[in-house]
XYZ file of C-alpha atoms in Angstrom:
332
model
C 19.544 -1.933 -7.797
C 15.738 -2.238 -7.778
C 14.747 -4.112 -10.925
C 10.976 -4.088 -10.437
C 8.450 -2.943 -7.852
C 4.709 -3.385 -8.074
C 1.607 -3.725 -5.923
C -0.700 -6.680 -6.610
C -4.391 -6.498 -5.764
C -6.839 -9.301 -6.493
C -4.207 -11.026 -8.606
C -3.592 -8.028 -10.857
C -0.619 -5.727 -11.075
C -0.933 -2.053 -10.292
C 1.856 0.437 -10.343
C 2.277 1.521 -6.755
C 3.752 4.678 -5.257
C 7.484 5.289 -5.578
C 7.779 5.437 -1.809
C 8.119 1.906 -0.409
C 6.297 2.745 2.810
C 3.326 4.108 0.876
C 3.341 1.090 -1.443
C 3.246 -1.299 1.530
C 0.483 0.652 3.210
C -1.536 0.659 -0.012
C -1.058 -3.081 -0.472
C -2.215 -3.802 3.098
C -5.191 -1.534 2.779
C -6.286 -3.277 -0.439
C -5.617 -6.788 0.847
C -2.838 -7.292 -1.653
C 0.926 -7.346 -1.443
C 3.957 -5.531 -2.814
C 6.726 -7.399 -4.671
C 10.137 -5.803 -4.953
C 12.901 -7.335 -7.051
C 16.565 -6.393 -6.547
C 19.711 -7.444 -8.390
C 22.986 -7.499 -6.434
C 22.020 -4.479 -4.266
C 24.623 -2.488 -2.372
C 24.372 -2.020 1.391
C 23.156 1.528 0.867
C 20.477 0.503 -1.662
C 19.238 -2.293 0.582
C 19.128 -0.136 3.716
C 15.871 1.553 2.648
C 14.197 -1.793 1.949
C 15.411 -3.140 5.296
C 14.041 -0.169 7.178
C 10.653 -0.093 5.474
C 9.941 -3.853 5.726
C 11.653 -4.518 9.050
C 13.922 -7.260 7.738
C 16.111 -9.108 10.201
C 19.755 -7.863 10.154
C 21.187 -11.418 9.971
C 19.071 -12.199 6.899
C 20.014 -8.831 5.400
C 23.695 -9.638 5.885
C 23.263 -12.991 4.128
C 21.389 -11.324 1.271
C 24.125 -8.736 0.751
C 27.147 -11.032 0.996
C 25.581 -13.973 -0.874
C 27.551 -17.262 -1.142
C 24.949 -18.965 1.088
C 23.746 -22.544 1.203
C 20.041 -23.114 0.411
C 18.210 -22.650 3.688
C 14.959 -21.511 5.320
C 15.041 -19.109 8.277
C 11.994 -17.921 10.228
C 12.169 -14.553 11.951
C 9.569 -12.565 13.868
C 8.465 -10.383 10.985
C 9.557 -12.311 7.909
C 10.518 -15.597 6.310
C 13.915 -15.902 4.581
C 14.558 -18.533 1.906
C 17.790 -19.009 -0.054
C 17.759 -20.829 -3.399
C 20.645 -21.584 -5.771
C 19.502 -21.669 -9.410
C 21.954 -23.392 -11.731
C 22.873 -22.721 -15.353
C 24.209 -25.343 -17.750
C 26.560 -24.073 -20.434
C 26.469 -26.512 -23.398
C 29.555 -25.117 -25.131
C 31.827 -25.646 -22.148
C 29.812 -28.434 -20.475
C 29.969 -26.503 -17.219
C 27.478 -25.897 -14.410
C 27.432 -22.519 -12.715
C 25.158 -21.376 -9.913
C 23.667 -18.098 -8.776
C 21.598 -17.185 -5.746
C 18.067 -16.043 -5.126
C 16.968 -14.805 -1.685
C 13.301 -14.333 -0.859
C 11.973 -12.321 2.068
C 8.335 -13.125 2.764
C 6.254 -11.171 5.236
C 2.944 -9.573 5.936
C 1.825 -8.302 2.497
C 5.280 -8.127 0.922
C 7.825 -10.152 -1.018
C 11.414 -9.031 -1.557
C 13.546 -11.028 -3.973
C 17.295 -10.515 -4.191
C 19.241 -12.008 -7.092
C 22.988 -12.619 -7.340
C 24.586 -13.921 -10.503
C 22.828 -15.062 -13.655
C 20.285 -17.743 -14.410
C 17.643 -16.750 -11.868
C 14.135 -17.268 -13.299
C 12.575 -14.300 -11.464
C 11.645 -12.262 -14.539
C 9.978 -15.226 -16.218
C 8.205 -16.202 -12.975
C 6.824 -12.696 -12.473
C 5.631 -12.564 -16.087
C 3.969 -15.996 -15.792
C 2.300 -15.189 -12.486
C 0.933 -11.916 -13.882
C -0.832 -14.013 -16.538
C -2.406 -16.222 -13.824
C -4.457 -13.904 -11.584
C -6.020 -16.820 -9.715
C -2.592 -18.006 -8.590
C -1.287 -14.500 -7.887
C -4.398 -13.802 -5.834
C -3.105 -16.246 -3.208
C -0.554 -13.639 -2.135
C 3.148 -13.908 -1.267
C 2.882 -17.683 -0.870
C 2.205 -17.969 -4.579
C 5.447 -16.097 -5.348
C 7.381 -18.363 -2.984
C 5.944 -21.470 -4.625
C 6.403 -20.223 -8.193
C 10.040 -19.292 -7.684
C 10.838 -22.552 -5.914
C 9.039 -24.568 -8.587
C 10.880 -22.763 -11.429
C 14.270 -23.314 -9.812
C 13.649 -27.020 -9.140
C 12.204 -27.595 -12.617
C 15.408 -26.185 -14.110
C 17.348 -28.587 -11.894
C 15.556 -31.416 -13.726
C 16.674 -30.025 -17.089
C 20.279 -29.662 -15.924
C 20.272 -33.214 -14.558
C 19.104 -34.467 -17.982
C 21.929 -32.560 -19.730
C 24.488 -33.962 -17.300
C 23.137 -37.476 -17.894
C 23.675 -36.997 -21.636
C 27.226 -35.771 -21.073
C 27.958 -38.726 -18.818
C 26.746 -41.176 -21.462
C 29.065 -39.539 -24.019
C 31.970 -39.738 -21.585
C 31.146 -43.371 -20.816
C 31.123 -44.190 -24.540
C 34.534 -42.543 -24.959
C 36.064 -44.421 -22.022
C 34.773 -47.825 -23.118
C 35.169 -47.314 -26.876
C 36.700 -50.368 -28.617
C 39.247 -48.235 -30.461
C 41.015 -47.470 -27.206
C 40.020 -43.822 -27.045
C 39.566 -44.131 -23.298
C 43.310 -44.308 -22.946
C 43.803 -40.676 -23.879
C 45.883 -38.696 -21.460
C 43.087 -36.084 -21.263
C 40.324 -38.530 -20.374
C 41.088 -38.616 -16.648
C 41.099 -34.798 -16.579
C 37.719 -34.710 -18.309
C 36.263 -37.199 -15.846
C 37.566 -35.225 -12.875
C 36.226 -31.951 -14.304
C 32.838 -33.594 -14.841
C 32.865 -34.775 -11.235
C 33.428 -31.182 -10.102
C 30.395 -30.088 -12.128
C 28.300 -32.685 -10.324
C 29.646 -31.409 -7.006
C 28.654 -27.851 -7.912
C 25.179 -29.075 -8.852
C 24.955 -31.075 -5.651
C 25.725 -28.027 -3.525
C 22.618 -26.393 -4.972
C 20.187 -29.326 -4.764
C 21.204 -31.236 -1.641
C 20.719 -28.599 1.105
C 17.405 -27.495 -0.396
C 15.721 -30.750 0.662
C 15.217 -29.676 4.287
C 13.646 -26.232 3.529
C 11.210 -27.766 1.038
C 10.363 -30.520 3.517
C 9.441 -27.869 6.068
C 7.363 -25.942 3.529
C 5.636 -29.143 2.453
C 4.840 -30.031 6.053
C 6.263 -33.559 5.822
C 8.868 -35.432 7.854
C 10.064 -34.707 11.361
C 10.732 -31.062 10.536
C 7.359 -30.537 8.910
C 5.035 -28.089 10.604
C 3.320 -24.767 10.286
C 5.569 -22.154 8.693
C 4.717 -18.499 9.316
C 3.651 -16.365 6.355
C 2.996 -19.498 4.258
C -0.603 -20.610 3.668
C -1.487 -24.112 4.885
C -3.350 -24.668 1.632
C -0.070 -24.348 -0.269
C 1.413 -27.490 1.275
C 0.329 -29.833 -1.549
C 2.049 -27.566 -4.036
C 5.281 -27.571 -2.038
C 5.022 -31.350 -1.689
C 4.987 -31.549 -5.489
C 8.122 -29.361 -5.695
C 9.701 -31.486 -2.984
C 8.985 -34.653 -4.968
C 10.705 -33.174 -8.003
C 13.706 -32.199 -5.900
C 13.887 -35.716 -4.453
C 14.090 -37.187 -7.943
C 16.802 -34.659 -8.845
C 18.837 -35.554 -5.750
C 18.480 -39.247 -6.564
C 19.665 -38.511 -10.094
C 22.639 -36.534 -8.793
C 23.565 -39.393 -6.445
C 23.412 -41.791 -9.380
C 25.536 -39.512 -11.569
C 28.139 -39.153 -8.819
C 28.401 -42.927 -8.339
C 28.578 -43.562 -12.094
C 31.288 -41.010 -12.738
C 33.321 -42.483 -9.849
C 32.887 -45.933 -11.372
C 33.899 -44.610 -14.782
C 37.036 -43.046 -13.312
C 37.926 -46.317 -11.577
C 37.301 -48.228 -14.825
C 39.445 -45.761 -16.768
C 42.317 -46.113 -14.286
C 41.937 -49.914 -14.437
C 42.100 -49.761 -18.231
C 45.235 -47.628 -18.070
C 46.800 -50.123 -15.669
C 45.914 -53.048 -17.955
C 47.382 -51.221 -20.962
C 50.570 -50.500 -19.037
C 50.810 -54.167 -18.049
C 50.304 -55.161 -21.698
C 53.053 -52.748 -22.733
C 55.389 -54.100 -20.072
C 54.717 -57.685 -21.166
C 55.476 -56.763 -24.767
C 58.671 -55.007 -23.770
C 59.664 -57.970 -21.605
C 58.945 -60.415 -24.452
C 61.030 -58.451 -26.978
C 63.814 -58.098 -24.393
C 63.810 -61.885 -23.824
C 63.968 -62.471 -27.571
C 66.869 -60.045 -27.893
C 68.719 -61.704 -25.028
C 69.124 -65.045 -26.851
C 71.289 -63.881 -29.790
C 73.087 -61.461 -27.495
C 74.034 -64.292 -25.143
C 75.209 -66.633 -27.941
C 77.131 -63.878 -29.706
C 78.713 -62.874 -26.425
C 79.900 -66.421 -25.743
C 81.465 -66.887 -29.167
C 83.029 -63.437 -29.031
C 85.322 -64.175 -26.071
C 88.354 -65.101 -28.287
C 89.582 -68.158 -26.333
C 91.907 -70.509 -28.244
C 90.355 -73.752 -27.123
C 86.611 -73.087 -27.624
C 84.658 -75.913 -29.295
C 83.336 -75.494 -32.826
C 85.635 -72.571 -33.596
C 87.386 -74.432 -36.427
C 84.345 -76.319 -37.594
C 83.282 -75.297 -41.145
C 79.583 -75.289 -40.324
C 79.850 -73.426 -37.001
C 78.676 -70.016 -38.307
C 75.553 -71.202 -40.141
C 74.784 -73.608 -37.254
C 74.885 -70.774 -34.718
C 72.741 -68.513 -36.924
C 70.217 -71.344 -37.389
C 70.181 -71.967 -33.632
C 69.498 -68.271 -32.985
C 66.698 -68.217 -35.559
C 65.126 -71.388 -34.141
C 65.160 -70.054 -30.585
C 63.757 -66.697 -31.714
C 60.891 -68.437 -33.552
C 60.223 -70.644 -30.551
C 60.091 -67.680 -28.149
C 57.954 -65.625 -30.539
C 55.368 -68.398 -30.911
C 55.356 -68.990 -27.170
C 54.792 -65.310 -26.340
C 52.214 -64.943 -29.129
C 50.249 -67.915 -27.846
C 50.191 -66.456 -24.346
C 49.099 -63.078 -25.585
C 52.279 -61.197 -24.721
C 52.814 -60.070 -28.318
């Protein structure tokens, strides 16, 4: 469905004609541009937009089906950019992602949103309060949306860092809380959240590098003003820091999982040593009692008056000796 449609002239919004062709013609005549926002459009709803703006069928297919990686495609009559905004849910400590597709062309911008968390409404409202920025045309919309998405990445990375610190404290707590049977599951779930976040931030590096005009893929991008490169370089710098943070989070959570498994192994070894020590201590009286319970007629000490207390004393002495030995070696 079409969420919003407006014509912008000299950085100011004007309500354009209902007909998309007339709105585009009016925008071109006035030196402005038309910005259409859609939310999960059907094929039928998007067909009119495709026809009026001459969008490439491959890009249209991607916009309708969604589930795309962040990418930048250049076609004859338009530029197609895919972004994946992410949403952090504090109650469940989960990261979910949506999709935003931008079609940029001669005097028009078409934004397509799938899922929740896209900052398009807030970006449009902010741009409409900054006529100088909006006056720069479709490039300003492309920059503002990209900047808003990447800035939210920074916030999500900070939240994940906080969650990781809490998880790290739990694993390495002195009270042994890291040995909980649910800890490994929590660590693995957290690693999946980082993977979901990484799928949004990692592939976006190349498109922003192209828009910023840096690196081996940097160059002139159609429908994007050359003067906007410094702005995209700033967004690219923010994304680089986010990707470095994600890499660090991924390594740390892997290290925490390894440390947790090592702790579990050490605890199991401690338990086995304790069991072995108690079993050794139980074997001594069992062995002595077994020997003197064989009922042979000619066994020594059977008719000695002090045999019973002597055997009990021997058992007690050996038990004390084993206990002190195991205690000194840390087995008990």
